[in-house]
XYZ file of N, CA, C and O in Angstrom:
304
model
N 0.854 -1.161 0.000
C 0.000 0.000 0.000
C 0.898 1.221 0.000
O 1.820 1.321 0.809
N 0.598 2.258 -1.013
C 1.245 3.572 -0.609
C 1.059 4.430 0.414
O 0.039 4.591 1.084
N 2.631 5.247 0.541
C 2.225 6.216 1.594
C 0.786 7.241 1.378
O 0.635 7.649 0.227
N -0.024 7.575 2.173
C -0.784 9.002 2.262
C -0.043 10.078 1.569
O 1.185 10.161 1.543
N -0.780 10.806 1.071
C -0.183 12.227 0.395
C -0.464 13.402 1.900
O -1.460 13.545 2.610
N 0.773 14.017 1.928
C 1.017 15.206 3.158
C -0.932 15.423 3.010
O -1.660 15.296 2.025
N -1.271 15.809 4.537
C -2.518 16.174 4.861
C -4.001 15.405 4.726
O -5.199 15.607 4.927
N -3.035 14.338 4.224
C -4.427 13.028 3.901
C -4.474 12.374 5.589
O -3.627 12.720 6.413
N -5.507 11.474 5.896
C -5.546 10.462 7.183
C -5.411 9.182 6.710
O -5.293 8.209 7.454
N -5.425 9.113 5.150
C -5.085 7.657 5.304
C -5.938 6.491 4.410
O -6.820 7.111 3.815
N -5.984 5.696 4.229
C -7.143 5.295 2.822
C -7.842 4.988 3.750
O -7.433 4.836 4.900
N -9.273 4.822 3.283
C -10.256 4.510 4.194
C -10.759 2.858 3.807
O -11.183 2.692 2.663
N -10.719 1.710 4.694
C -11.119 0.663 4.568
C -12.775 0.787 5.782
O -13.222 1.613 6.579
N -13.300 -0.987 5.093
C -14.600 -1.388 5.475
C -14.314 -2.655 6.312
O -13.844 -3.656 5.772
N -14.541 -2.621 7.364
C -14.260 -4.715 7.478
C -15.440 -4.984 7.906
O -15.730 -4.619 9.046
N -16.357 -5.649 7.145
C -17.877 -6.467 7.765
C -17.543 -7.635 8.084
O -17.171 -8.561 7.362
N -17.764 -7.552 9.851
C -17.533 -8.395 10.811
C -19.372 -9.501 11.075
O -20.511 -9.161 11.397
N -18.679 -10.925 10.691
C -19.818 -11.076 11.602
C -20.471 -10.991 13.231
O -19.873 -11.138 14.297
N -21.675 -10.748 13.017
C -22.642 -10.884 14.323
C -22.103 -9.134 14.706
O -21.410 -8.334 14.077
N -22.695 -9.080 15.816
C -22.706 -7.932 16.785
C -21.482 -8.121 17.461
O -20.815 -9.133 17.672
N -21.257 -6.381 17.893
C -19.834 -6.688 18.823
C -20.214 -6.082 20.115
O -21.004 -5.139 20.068
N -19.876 -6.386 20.992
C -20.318 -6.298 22.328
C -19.056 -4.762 22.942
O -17.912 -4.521 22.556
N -19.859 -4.079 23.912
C -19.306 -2.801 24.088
C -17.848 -3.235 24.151
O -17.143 -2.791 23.246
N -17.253 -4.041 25.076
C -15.746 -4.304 25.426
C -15.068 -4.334 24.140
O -13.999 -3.752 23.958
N -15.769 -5.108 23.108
C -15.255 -5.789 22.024
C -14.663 -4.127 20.826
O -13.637 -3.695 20.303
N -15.901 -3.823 20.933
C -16.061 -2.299 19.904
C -15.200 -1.272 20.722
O -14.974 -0.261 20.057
N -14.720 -1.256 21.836
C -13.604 0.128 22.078
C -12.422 -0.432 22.042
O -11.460 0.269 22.356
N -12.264 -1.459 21.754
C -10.563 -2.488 21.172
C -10.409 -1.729 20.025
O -9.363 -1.982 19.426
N -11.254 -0.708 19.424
C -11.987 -0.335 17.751
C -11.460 0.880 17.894
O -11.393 1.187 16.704
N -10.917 2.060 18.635
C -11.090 3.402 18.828
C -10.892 4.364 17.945
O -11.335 5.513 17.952
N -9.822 3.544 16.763
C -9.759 4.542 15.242
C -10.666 4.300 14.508
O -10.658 5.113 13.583
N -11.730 3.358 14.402
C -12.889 3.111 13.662
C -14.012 3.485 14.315
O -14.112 3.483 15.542
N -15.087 3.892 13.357
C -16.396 4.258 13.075
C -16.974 3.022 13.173
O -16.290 2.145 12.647
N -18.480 2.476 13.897
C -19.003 1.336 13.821
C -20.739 1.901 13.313
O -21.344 2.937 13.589
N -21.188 0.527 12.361
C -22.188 0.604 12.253
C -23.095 -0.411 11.934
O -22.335 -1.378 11.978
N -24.474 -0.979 11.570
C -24.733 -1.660 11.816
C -24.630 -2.582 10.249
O -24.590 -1.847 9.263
N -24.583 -4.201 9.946
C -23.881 -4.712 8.768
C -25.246 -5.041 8.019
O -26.273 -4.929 8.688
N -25.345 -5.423 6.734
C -26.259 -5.527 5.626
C -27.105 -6.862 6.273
O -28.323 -6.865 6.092
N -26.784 -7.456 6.665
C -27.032 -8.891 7.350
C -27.050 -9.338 8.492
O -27.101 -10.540 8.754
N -26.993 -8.066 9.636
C -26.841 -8.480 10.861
C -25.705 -8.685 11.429
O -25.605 -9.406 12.422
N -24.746 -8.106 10.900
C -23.357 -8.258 11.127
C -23.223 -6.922 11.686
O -24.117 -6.150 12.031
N -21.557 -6.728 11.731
C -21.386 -5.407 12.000
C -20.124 -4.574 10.804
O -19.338 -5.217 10.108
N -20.192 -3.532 10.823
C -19.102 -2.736 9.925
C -18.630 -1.328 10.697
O -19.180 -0.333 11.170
N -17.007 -1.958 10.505
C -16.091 -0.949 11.070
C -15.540 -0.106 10.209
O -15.142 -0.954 9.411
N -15.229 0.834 9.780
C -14.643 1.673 8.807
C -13.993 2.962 9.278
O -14.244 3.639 10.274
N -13.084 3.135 8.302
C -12.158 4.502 8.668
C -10.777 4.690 8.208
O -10.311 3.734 7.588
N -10.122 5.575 8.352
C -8.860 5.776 7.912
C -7.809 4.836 7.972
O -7.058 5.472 8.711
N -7.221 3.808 7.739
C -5.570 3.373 7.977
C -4.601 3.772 7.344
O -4.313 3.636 6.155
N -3.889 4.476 8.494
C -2.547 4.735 7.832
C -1.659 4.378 6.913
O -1.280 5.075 5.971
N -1.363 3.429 7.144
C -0.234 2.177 6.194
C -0.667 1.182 6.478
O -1.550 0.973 7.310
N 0.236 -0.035 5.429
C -0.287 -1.373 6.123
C 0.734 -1.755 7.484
O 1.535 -2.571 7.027
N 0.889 -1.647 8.180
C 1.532 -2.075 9.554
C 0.120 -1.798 10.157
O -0.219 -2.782 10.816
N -1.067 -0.569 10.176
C -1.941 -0.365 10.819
C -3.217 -1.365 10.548
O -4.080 -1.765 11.329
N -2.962 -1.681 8.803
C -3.653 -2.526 8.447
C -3.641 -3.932 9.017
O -4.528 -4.515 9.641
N -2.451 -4.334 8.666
C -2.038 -5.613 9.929
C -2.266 -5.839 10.939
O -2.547 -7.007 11.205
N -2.256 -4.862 11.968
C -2.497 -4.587 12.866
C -3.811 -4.845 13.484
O -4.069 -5.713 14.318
N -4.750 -3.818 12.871
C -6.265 -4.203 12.855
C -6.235 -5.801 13.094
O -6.255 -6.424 14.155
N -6.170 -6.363 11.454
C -6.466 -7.606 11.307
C -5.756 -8.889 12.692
O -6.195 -9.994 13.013
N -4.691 -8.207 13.154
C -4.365 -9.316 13.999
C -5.214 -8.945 15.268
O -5.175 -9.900 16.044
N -5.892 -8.012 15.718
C -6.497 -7.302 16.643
C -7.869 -8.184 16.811
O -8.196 -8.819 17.813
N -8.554 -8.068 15.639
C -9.689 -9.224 14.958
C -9.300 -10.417 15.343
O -10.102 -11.044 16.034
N -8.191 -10.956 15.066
C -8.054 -12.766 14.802
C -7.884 -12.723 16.589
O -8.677 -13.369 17.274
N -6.714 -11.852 17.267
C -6.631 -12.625 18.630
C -8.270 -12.040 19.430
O -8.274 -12.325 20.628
N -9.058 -11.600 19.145
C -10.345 -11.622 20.030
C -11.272 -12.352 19.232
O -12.489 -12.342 19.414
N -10.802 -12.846 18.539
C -11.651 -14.211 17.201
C -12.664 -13.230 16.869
O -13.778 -13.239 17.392
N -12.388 -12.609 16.233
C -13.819 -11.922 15.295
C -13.612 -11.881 14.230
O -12.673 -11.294 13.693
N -14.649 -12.644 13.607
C -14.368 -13.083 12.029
C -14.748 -11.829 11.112
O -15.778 -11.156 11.129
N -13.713 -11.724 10.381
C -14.040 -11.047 9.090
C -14.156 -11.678 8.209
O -13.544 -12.630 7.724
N -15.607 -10.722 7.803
C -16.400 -11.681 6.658
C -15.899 -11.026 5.294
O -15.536 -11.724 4.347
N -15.907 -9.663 5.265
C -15.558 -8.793 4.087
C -14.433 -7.761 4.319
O -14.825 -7.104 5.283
N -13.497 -7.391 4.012
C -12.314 -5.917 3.847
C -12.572 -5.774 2.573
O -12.553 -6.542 1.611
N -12.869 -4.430 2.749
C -12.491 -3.051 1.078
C -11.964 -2.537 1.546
O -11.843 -2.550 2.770
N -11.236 -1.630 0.532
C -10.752 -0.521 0.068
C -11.111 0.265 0.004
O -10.982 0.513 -1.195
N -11.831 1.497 0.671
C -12.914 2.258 0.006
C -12.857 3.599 -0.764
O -12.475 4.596 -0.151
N -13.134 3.672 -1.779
C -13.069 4.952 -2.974
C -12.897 5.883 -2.296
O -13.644 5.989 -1.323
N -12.009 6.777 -2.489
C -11.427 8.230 -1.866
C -12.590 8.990 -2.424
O -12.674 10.205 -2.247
């Protein structure tokens, strides 16, 4: 993934998580936006910096086992 251009936050990704996330679960979340998923799931979205943040996330997900069902990319 490329760097941000000076004054950007960062590309903005989607991850539709299944099921609901429980309050404890969703402030593990604090750089993401939450909302509710097409199916009863849930969707986190928002800026990541680089991928180290991207990684990051995702290992954040796997060690509290919350499955991701979908990641985008989302159109600037």
């Amino acid at each position: 993934m490329s760097s941000p251009r000076r004054g950007q936050l960062g590309v903005r990704y989607e991850f539709l998580l299944a099921g609901s996330l429980d309050d404890t679960s969703r402030s593990a979340f604090p750089e993401l936006s939450a909302s509710g998923g097409p199916t009863g799931g849930t969707v986190l979205y928002g800026p990541v910096e680089d991928s180290s943040q991207l990684h990051g996330l995702l290992a954040r997900f796997q060690t509290m086992g919350i499955e991701v069902v979908e990641m985008r990319r989302l159109p600037d």
